[in-house]
Structure formats: structure tokens, C-alpha cells
PDB file of C-alpha atoms in Angstrom:
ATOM      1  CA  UNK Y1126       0.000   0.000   0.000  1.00 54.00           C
ATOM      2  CA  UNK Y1127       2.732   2.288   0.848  1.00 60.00           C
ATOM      3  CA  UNK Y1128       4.427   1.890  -2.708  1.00 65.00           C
ATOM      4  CA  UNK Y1129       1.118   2.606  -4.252  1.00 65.00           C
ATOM      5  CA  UNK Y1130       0.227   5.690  -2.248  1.00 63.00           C
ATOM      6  CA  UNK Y1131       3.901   6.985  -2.622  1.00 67.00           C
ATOM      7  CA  UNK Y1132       3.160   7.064  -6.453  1.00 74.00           C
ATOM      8  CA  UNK Y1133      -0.006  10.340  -6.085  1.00 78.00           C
ATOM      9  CA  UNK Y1134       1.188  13.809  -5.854  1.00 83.00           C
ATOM     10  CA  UNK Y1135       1.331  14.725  -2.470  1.00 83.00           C
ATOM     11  CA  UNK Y1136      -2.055  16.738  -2.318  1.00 86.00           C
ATOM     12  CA  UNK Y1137      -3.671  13.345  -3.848  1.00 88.00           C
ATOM     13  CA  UNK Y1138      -1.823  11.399  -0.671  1.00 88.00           C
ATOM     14  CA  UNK Y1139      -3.262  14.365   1.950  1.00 89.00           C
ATOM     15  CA  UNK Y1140      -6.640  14.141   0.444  1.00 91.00           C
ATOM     16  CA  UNK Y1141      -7.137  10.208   1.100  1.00 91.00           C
ATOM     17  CA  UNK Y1142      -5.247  10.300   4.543  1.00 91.00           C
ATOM     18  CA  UNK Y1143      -7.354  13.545   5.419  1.00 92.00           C
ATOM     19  CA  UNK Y1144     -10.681  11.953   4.287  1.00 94.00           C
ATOM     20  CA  UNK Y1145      -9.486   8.624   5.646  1.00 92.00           C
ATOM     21  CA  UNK Y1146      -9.314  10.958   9.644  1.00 92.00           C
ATOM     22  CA  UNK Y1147     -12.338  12.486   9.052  1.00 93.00           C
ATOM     23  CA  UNK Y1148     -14.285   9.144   8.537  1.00 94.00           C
ATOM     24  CA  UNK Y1149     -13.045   7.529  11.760  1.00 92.00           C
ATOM     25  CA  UNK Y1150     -14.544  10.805  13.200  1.00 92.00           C
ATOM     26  CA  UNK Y1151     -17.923  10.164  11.442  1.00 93.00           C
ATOM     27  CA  UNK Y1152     -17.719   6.211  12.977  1.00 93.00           C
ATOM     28  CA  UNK Y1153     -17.087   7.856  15.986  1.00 90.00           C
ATOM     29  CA  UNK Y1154     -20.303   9.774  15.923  1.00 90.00           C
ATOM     30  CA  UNK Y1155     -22.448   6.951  14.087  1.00 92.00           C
ATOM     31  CA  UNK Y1156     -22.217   5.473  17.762  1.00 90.00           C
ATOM     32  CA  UNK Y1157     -25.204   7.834  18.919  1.00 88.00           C
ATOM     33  CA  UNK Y1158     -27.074   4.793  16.416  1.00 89.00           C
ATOM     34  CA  UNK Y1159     -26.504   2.472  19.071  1.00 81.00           C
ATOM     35  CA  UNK Y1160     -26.190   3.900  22.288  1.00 75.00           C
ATOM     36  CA  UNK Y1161     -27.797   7.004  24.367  1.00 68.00           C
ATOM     37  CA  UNK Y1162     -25.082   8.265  26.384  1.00 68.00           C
ATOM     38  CA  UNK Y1163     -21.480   7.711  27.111  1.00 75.00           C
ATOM     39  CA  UNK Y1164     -20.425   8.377  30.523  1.00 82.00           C
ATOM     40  CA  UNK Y1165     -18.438  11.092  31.930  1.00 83.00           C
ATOM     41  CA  UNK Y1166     -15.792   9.014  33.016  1.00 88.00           C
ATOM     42  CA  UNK Y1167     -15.538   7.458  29.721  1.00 87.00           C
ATOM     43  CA  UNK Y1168     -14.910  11.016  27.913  1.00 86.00           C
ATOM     44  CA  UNK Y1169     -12.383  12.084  30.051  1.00 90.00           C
ATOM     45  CA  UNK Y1170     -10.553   9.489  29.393  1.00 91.00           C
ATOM     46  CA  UNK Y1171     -11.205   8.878  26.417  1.00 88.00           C
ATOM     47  CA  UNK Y1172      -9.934  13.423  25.597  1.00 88.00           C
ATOM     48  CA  UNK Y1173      -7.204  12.177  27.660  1.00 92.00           C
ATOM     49  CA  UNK Y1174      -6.270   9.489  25.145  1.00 92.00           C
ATOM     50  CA  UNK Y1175      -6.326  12.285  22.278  1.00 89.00           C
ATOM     51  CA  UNK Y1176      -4.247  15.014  24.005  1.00 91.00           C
ATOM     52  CA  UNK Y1177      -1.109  12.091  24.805  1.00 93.00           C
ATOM     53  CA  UNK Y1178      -1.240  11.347  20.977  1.00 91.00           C
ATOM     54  CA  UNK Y1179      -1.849  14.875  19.948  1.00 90.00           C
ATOM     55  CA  UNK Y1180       1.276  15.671  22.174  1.00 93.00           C
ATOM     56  CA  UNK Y1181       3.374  12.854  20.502  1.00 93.00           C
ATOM     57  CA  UNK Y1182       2.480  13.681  17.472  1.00 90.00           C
ATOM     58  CA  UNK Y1183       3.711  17.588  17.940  1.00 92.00           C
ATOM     59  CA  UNK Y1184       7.424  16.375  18.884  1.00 92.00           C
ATOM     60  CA  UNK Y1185       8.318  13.072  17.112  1.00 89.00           C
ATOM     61  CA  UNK Y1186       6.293  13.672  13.323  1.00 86.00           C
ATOM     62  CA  UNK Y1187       6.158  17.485  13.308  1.00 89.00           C
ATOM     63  CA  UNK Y1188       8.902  19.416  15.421  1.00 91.00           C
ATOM     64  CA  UNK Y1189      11.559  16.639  15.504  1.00 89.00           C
ATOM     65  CA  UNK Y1190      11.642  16.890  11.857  1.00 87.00           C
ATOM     66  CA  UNK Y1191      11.503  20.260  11.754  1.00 89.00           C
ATOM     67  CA  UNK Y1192      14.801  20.786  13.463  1.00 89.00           C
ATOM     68  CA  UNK Y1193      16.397  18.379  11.103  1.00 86.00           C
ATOM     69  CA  UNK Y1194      15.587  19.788   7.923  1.00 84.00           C
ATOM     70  CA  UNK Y1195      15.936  23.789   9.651  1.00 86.00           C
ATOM     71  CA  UNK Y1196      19.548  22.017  10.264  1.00 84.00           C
ATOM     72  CA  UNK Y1197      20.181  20.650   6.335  1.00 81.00           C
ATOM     73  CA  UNK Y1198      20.111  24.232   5.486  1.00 76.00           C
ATOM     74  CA  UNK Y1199      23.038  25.474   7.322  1.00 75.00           C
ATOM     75  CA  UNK Y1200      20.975  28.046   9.084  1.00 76.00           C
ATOM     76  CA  UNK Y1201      20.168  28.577  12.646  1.00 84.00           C
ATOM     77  CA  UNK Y1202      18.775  25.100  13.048  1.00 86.00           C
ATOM     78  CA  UNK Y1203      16.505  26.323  16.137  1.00 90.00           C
ATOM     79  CA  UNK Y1204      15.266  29.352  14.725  1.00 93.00           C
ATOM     80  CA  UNK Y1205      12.825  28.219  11.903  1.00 92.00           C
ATOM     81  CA  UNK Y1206      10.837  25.232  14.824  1.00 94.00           C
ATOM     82  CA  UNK Y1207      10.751  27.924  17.307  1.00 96.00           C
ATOM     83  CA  UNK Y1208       9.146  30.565  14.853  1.00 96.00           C
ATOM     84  CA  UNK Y1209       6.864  28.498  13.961  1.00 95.00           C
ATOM     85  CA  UNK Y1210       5.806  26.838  16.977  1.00 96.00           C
ATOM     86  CA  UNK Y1211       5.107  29.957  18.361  1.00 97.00           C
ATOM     87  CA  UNK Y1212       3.244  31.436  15.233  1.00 96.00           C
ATOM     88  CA  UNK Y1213       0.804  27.734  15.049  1.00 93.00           C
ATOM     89  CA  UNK Y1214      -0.035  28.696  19.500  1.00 94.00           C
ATOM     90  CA  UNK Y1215      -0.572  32.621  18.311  1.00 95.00           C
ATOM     91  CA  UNK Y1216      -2.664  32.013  15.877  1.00 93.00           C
ATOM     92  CA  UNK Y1217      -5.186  29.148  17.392  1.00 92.00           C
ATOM     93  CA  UNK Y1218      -4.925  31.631  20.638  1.00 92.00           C
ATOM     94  CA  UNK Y1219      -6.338  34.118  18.204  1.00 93.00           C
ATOM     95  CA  UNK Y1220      -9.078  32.450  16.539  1.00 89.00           C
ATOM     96  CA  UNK Y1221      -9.895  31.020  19.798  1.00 88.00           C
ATOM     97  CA  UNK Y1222     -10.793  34.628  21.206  1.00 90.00           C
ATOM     98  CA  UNK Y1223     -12.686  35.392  17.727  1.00 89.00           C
ATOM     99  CA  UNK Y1224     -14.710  32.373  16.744  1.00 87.00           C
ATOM    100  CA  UNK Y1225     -17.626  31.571  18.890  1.00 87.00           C
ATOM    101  CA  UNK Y1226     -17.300  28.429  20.329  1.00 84.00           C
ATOM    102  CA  UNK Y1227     -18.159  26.265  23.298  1.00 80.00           C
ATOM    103  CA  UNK Y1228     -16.320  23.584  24.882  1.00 78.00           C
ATOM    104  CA  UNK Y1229     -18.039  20.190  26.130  1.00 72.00           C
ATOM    105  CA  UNK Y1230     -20.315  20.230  29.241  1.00 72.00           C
ATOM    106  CA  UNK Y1231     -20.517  23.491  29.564  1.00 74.00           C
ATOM    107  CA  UNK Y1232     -23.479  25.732  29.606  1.00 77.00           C
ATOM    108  CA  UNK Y1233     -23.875  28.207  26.559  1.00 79.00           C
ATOM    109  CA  UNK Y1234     -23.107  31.600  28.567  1.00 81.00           C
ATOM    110  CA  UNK Y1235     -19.704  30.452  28.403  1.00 81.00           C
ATOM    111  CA  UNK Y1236     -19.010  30.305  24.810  1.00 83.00           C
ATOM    112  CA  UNK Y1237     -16.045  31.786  23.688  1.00 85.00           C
ATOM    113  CA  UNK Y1238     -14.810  33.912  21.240  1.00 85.00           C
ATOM    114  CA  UNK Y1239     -17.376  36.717  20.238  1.00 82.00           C
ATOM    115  CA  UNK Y1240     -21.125  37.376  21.415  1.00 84.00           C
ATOM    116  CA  UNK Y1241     -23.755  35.465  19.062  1.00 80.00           C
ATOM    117  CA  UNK Y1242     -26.717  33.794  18.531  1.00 79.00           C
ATOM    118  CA  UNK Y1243     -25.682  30.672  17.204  1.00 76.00           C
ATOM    119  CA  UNK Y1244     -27.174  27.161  18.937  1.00 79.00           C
ATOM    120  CA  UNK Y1245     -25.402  25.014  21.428  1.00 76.00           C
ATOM    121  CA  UNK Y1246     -25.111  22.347  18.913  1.00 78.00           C
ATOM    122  CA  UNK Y1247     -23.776  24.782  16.520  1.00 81.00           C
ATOM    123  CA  UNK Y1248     -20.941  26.204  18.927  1.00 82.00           C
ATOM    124  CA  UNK Y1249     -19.881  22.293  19.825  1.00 78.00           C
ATOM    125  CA  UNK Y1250     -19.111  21.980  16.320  1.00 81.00           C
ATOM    126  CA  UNK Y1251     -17.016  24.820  16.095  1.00 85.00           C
ATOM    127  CA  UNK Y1252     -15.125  24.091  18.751  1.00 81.00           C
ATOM    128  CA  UNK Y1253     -13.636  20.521  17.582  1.00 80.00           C
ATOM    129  CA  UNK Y1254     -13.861  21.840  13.955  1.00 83.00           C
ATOM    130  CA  UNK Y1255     -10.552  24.540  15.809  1.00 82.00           C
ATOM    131  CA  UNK Y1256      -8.580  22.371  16.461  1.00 76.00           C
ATOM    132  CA  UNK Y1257      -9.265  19.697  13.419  1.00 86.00           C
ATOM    133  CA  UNK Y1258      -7.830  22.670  11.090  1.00 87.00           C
ATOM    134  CA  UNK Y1259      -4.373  21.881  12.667  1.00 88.00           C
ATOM    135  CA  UNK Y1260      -4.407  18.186  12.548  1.00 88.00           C
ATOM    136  CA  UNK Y1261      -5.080  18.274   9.294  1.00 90.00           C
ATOM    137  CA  UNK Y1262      -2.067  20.886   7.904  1.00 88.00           C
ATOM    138  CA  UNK Y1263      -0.017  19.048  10.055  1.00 88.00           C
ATOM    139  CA  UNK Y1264      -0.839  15.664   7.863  1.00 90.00           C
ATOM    140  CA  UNK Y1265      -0.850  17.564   4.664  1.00 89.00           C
ATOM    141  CA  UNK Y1266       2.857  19.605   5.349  1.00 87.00           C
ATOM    142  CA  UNK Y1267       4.266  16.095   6.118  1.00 86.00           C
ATOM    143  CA  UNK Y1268       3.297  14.056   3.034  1.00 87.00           C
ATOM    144  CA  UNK Y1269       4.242  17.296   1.263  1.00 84.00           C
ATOM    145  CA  UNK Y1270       7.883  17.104   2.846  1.00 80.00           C
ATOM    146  CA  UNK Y1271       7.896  13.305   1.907  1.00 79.00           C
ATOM    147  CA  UNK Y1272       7.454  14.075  -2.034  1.00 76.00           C
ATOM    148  CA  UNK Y1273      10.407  16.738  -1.988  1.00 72.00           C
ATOM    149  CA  UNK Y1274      12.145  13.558  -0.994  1.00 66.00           C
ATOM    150  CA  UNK Y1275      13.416  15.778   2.111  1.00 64.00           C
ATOM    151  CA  UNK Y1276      14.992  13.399   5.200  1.00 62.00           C
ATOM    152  CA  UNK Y1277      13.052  13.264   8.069  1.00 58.00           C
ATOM    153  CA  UNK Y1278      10.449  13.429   6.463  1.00 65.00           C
ATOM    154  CA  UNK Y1279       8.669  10.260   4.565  1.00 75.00           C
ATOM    155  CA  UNK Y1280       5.577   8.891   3.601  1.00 80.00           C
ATOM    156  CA  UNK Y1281       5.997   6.245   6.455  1.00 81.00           C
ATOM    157  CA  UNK Y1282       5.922   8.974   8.744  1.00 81.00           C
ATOM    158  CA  UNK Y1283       3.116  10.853   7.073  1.00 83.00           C
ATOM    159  CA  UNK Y1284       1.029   7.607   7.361  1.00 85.00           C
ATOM    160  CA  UNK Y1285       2.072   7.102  10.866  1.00 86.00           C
ATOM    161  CA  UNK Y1286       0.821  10.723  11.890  1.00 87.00           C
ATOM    162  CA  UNK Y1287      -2.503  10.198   9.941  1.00 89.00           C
ATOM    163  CA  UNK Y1288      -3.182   6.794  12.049  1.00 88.00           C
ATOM    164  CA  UNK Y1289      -2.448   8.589  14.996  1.00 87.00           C
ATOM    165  CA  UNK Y1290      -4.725  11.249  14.519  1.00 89.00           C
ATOM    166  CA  UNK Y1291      -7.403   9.450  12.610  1.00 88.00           C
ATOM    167  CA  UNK Y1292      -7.412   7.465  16.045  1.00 85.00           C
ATOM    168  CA  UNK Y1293      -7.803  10.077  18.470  1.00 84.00           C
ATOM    169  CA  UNK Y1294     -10.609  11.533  16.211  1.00 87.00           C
ATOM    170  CA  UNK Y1295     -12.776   8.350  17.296  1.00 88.00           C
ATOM    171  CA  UNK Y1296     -13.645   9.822  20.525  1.00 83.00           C
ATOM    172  CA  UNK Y1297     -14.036  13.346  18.889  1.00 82.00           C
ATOM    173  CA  UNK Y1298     -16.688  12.599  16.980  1.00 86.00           C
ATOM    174  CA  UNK Y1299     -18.113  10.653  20.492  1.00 85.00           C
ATOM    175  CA  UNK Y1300     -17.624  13.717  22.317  1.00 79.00           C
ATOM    176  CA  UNK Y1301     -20.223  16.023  20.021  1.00 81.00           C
ATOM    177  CA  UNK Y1302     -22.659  13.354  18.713  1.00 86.00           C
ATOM    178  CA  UNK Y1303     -23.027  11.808  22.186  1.00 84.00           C
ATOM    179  CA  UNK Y1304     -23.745  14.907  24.118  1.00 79.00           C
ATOM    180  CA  UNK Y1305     -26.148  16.413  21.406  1.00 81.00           C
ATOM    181  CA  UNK Y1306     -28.488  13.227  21.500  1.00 83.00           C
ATOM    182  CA  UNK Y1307     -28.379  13.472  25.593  1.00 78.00           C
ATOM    183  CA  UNK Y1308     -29.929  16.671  25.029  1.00 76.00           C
ATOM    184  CA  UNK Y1309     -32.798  15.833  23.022  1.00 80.00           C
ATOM    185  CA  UNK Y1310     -31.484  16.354  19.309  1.00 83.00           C
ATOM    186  CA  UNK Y1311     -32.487  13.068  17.108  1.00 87.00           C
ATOM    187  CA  UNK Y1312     -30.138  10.767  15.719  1.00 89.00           C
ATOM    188  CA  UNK Y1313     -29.492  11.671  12.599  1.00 92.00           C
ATOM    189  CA  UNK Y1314     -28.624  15.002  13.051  1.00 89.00           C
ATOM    190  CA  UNK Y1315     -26.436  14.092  16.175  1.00 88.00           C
ATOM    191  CA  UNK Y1316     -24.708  12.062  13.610  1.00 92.00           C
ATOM    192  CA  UNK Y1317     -24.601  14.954  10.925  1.00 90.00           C
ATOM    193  CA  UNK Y1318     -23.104  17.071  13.365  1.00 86.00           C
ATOM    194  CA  UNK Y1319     -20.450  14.854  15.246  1.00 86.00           C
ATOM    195  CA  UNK Y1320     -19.529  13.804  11.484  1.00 89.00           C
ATOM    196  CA  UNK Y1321     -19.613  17.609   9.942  1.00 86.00           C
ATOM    197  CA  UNK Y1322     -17.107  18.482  13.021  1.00 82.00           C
ATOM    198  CA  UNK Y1323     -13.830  17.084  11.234  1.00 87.00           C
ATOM    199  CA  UNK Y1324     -15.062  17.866   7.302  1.00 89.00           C
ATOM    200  CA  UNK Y1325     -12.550  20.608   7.770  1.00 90.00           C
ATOM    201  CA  UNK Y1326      -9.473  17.989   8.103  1.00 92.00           C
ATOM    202  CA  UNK Y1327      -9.549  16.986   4.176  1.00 92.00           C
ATOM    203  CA  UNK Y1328      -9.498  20.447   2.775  1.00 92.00           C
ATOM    204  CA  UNK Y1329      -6.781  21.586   5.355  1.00 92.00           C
ATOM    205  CA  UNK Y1330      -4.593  18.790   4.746  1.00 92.00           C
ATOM    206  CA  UNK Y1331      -4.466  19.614   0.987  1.00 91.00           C
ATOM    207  CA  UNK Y1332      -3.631  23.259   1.524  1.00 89.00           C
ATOM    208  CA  UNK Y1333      -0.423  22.150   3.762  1.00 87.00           C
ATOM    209  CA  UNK Y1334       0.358  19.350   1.094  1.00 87.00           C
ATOM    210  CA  UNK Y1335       0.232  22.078  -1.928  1.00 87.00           C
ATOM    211  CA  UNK Y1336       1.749  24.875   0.411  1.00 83.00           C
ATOM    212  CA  UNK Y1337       5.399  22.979   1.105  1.00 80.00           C
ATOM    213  CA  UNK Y1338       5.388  21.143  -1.802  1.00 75.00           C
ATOM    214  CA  UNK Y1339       5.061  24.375  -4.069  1.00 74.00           C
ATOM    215  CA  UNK Y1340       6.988  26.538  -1.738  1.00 73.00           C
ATOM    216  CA  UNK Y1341       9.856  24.391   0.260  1.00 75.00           C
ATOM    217  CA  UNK Y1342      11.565  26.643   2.331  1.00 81.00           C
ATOM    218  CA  UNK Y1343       8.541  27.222   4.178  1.00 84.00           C
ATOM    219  CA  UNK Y1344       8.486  23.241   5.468  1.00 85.00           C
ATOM    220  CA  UNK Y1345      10.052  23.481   8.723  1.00 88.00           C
ATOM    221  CA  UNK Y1346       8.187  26.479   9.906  1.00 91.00           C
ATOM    222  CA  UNK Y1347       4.806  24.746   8.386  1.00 89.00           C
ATOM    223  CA  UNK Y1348       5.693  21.485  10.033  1.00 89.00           C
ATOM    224  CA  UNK Y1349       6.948  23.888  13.818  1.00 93.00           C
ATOM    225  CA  UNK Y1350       3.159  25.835  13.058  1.00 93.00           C
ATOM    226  CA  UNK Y1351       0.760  22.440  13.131  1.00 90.00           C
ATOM    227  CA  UNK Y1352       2.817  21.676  16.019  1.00 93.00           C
ATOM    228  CA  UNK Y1353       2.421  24.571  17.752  1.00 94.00           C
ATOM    229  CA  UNK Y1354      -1.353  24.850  17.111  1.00 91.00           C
ATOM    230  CA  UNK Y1355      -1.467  21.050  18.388  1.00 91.00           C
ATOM    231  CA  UNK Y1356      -0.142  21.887  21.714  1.00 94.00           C
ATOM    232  CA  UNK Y1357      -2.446  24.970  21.943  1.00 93.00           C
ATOM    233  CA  UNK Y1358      -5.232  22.578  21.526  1.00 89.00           C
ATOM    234  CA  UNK Y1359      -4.190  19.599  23.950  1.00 91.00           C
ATOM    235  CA  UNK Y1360      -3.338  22.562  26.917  1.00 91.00           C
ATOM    236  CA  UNK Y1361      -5.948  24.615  26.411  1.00 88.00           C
ATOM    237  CA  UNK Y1362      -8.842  22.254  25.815  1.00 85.00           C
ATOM    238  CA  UNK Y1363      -8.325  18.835  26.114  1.00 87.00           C
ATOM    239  CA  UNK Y1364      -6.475  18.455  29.785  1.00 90.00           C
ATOM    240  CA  UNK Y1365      -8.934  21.030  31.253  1.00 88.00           C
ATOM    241  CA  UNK Y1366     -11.857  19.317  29.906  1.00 85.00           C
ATOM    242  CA  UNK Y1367     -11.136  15.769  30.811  1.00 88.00           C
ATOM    243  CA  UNK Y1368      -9.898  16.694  34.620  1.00 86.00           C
ATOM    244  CA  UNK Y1369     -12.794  19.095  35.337  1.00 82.00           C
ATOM    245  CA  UNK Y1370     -14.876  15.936  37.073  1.00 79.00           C
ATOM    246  CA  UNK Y1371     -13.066  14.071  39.377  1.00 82.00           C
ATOM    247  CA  UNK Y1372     -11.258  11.718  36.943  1.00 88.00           C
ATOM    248  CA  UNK Y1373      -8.031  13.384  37.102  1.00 90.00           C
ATOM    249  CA  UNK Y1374      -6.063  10.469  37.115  1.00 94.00           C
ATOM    250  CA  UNK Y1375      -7.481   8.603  34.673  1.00 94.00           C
ATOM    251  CA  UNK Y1376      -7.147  10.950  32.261  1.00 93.00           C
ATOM    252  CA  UNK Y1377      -3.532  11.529  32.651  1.00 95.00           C
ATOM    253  CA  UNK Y1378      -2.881   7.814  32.708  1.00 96.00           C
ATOM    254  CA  UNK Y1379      -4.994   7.644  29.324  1.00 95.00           C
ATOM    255  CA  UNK Y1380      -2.998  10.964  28.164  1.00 95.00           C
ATOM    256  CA  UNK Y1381       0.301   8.985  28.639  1.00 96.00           C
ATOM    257  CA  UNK Y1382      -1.309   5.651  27.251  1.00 96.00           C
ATOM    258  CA  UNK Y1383      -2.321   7.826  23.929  1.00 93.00           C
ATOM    259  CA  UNK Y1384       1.109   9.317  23.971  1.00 95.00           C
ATOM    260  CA  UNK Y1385       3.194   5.995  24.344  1.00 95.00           C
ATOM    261  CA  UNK Y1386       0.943   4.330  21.092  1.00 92.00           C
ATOM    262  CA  UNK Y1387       1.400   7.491  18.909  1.00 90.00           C
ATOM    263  CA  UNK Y1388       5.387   7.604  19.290  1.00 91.00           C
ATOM    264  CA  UNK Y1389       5.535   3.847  19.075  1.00 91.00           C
ATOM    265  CA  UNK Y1390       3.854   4.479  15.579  1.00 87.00           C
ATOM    266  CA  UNK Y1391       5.995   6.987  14.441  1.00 84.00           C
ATOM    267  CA  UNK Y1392       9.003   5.336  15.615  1.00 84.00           C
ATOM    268  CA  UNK Y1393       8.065   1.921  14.029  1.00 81.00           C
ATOM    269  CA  UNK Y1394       6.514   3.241  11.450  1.00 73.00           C
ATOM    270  CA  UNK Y1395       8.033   6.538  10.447  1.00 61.00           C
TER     271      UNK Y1395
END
């Protein structure tokens, strides 16, 4: 499969791996067919799971490499990671205090970003739809890497990152789906919604396939940005979210659990 996928263009290869994410997302929400609720405990660890792969991801497929090509150049090999780490945080930081939004459980007088009108349901979307945007540039800038033929950065790796994240969008499309038929909304729609939450991942992971593959010298700040944004995510969402209810530990043990499998697949695999 590998030989066969290395043969597309690079924005062909983000395309399937970015549709390929957002459909584990949509199985993820097709659960609100079968079951009414999942339980608190459940989520947290379950967001817990996602930020410890999210994490992994950021270092051993995205700023690792980053470093490594920054330091084929000849230039400052810390400068271009650290640029761009801090650009991917200052821009989610940004959109986060723009973009109306509301994070799970919590009431709609606490949605973020700017006043509006928008429904709950609405506002849940947006908020995993943020941080999909980064998971899916950070897929796209590493196939693009790959076809430059660039080293330390390979289509093993850009499949290992897309597993990685195409697990840890199970539970994301859980998270709104789940919630959303709790509160009354019918199945279907619950579905639509949970599903509709990562349609952003495809689209984004062409733009970072096409952007480094058309413009190199950008690829270790591109790779250093999805990192960056990553993190934002994971330490501004995920942790607080999964250890606002008691079930502290678990969560952390799930965060290391999900960190552990993703750099065992980038390591075997990358």
C-alpha cells in the first residue's frame, strides 16, 4: 500500500489520509445509532487518550523533523521550529478569542470567542472543527515534505501521523454526537453534526500538502506551526476538559497511554 500511495502527488496522498481521519470521526459519531449516552468518566478518558497522541504527534512527526531539515540548510537550526511553533499557538490563541465556540459540558453563557446567537449544537461543532484545522495541515505539510524527498520526512511517517490522529478523532466525533443526543437532538442530526465536526481535516490537509510542496523553504516552519497549534489545543482544551470531574487520574494515565501508542507508531513506522 505504501508503494502505491507513494506514487499520487502529495495533495492526492493528503486528500485520502485527510478523508481517511475524518471518517473515523464520522464512525465515531455513528455510535449515537446504538447507544444514548457515554459516561463522563468514559470522555475524560477517552480526551485524555487524544491530548497524549496529539502531544506525541507535535514532537516526534512534526517538530523533531523540523529541526532536522531547519539544520540541512546550514541556518540557525533552532530558529525556523521555534518561529513556527510559536506562530501555530498565536494564531489558534487568536481564533480562539474570535470564533464563537463552546467547549463540552458546559453551559452556553460560556461560549467563547465573540457574542452570538448561534445554537449550542452549533458552537460544539465549532469548537472541535478549531482544532481539526491543525491536525489536518499538520498531515498535509508532512506528506508534502515526503514528495520533496526531504529526510526526516517520509511517507511512512506521514502515514504514521494520519493513524495517529485518525485514532484520536474516534472519541471526537463521540464527544459532540453523544452529548447532542443526551440533550434531546435526534439521531441523525447528532450524527450529521459529530460527522460535519472534522469535514474541515480533508481540505486543510491539501492546503499544507500544496503549500510545502510548491513553496519548500517554508516546510520546517509549516511542520513547527501544526505543532504549535497542536499543543495549543491539547493545553488549552483537552487536559482542562477531561480533569474538570473528578477523573483526574485517569485521564492523565490515558494521556500517557495515547502518547506511548502514537510515538511507538511513528518510531516503528516513520
Amino acid at each position: 500500500m505504501i508503494e502505491w500511495l507513494s506514487e499520487l502527488s502529495p495533495v492526492w496522498q493528503a486528500l485520502l489520509a485527510g478523508t481517511g481521519t475524518w471518517l473515523v470521526t464520522a464512525i465515531g459519531a455513528a455510535l449515537v445509532f446504538g447507544f444514548v449516552g457515554v459516561s463522563r468518566k468514559l470522555m475524560d478518558a477517552m480526551l485524555g487518550f487524544s491530548g497524549g497522541v496529539m502531544l506525541a504527534a507535535s514532537y516526534w512527526s512534526l517538530l523533531a523533523p523540523a529541526i532536522e531539515i531547519a539544520e540541512q540548510t546550514g541556518g540557525i537550526k533552532w530558529l525556523p521550529p521555534a518561529i513556527g511553533f510559536l506562530a501555530g499557538g498565536g494564531v489558534l490563541w487568536a481564533i480562539d478569542k474570535v470564533l464563537p465556540h463552546l467547549h463540552l459540558y458546559l453551559p452556553v453563557d460560556q461560549a467563547e470567542g465573540l457574542p452570538t446567537s448561534w445554537r449550542r449544537s452549533v458552537l460544539l461543532v465549532t469548537a472541535i472543527t478549531l482544532h481539526n484545522i491543525p491536525e489536518g495541515l499538520a498531515i498535509g505539510v508532512v506528506f508534502g515534505g515526503a514528495a520533496m524527498g526531504i529526510q526526516g520526512a517520509t511517507v511512512e511517517a506521514a502515514i504514521a501521523l494520519a493513524v495517529g490522529i485518525g485514532i484520536q478523532n474516534f472519541p471526537e466525533g463521540v464527544a459532540v454526537a453523544m452529548p447532542l443526543r443526551a440533550e434531546g437532538m435526534s439521531r441523525i442530526k447528532s450524527f450529521w453534526f459529530g460527522a460535519a465536526s472534522a469535514l474541515v481535516e480533508p481540505p486543510a490537509a491539501v492546503l499544507g500538502a500544496a503549500a510545502v510542496f510548491y513553496a519548500r523553504p517554508i516546510l520546517p516552519y509549516a511542520l513547527s506551526f501544526a505543532a504549535g497549534a497542536m499543543v495549543f489545543v491539547v493545553v488549552e482544551e483537552l487536559i482542562p476538559e477531561s480533569q474538570q470531574k473528578g477523573n483526574a487520574d485517569l485521564a492523565t494515565v490515558c494521556l500517557m497511554v495515547g502518547f506511548v501508542v502514537m510515538m511507538v507508531l511513528d518510531v516503528s513506522l516513520g
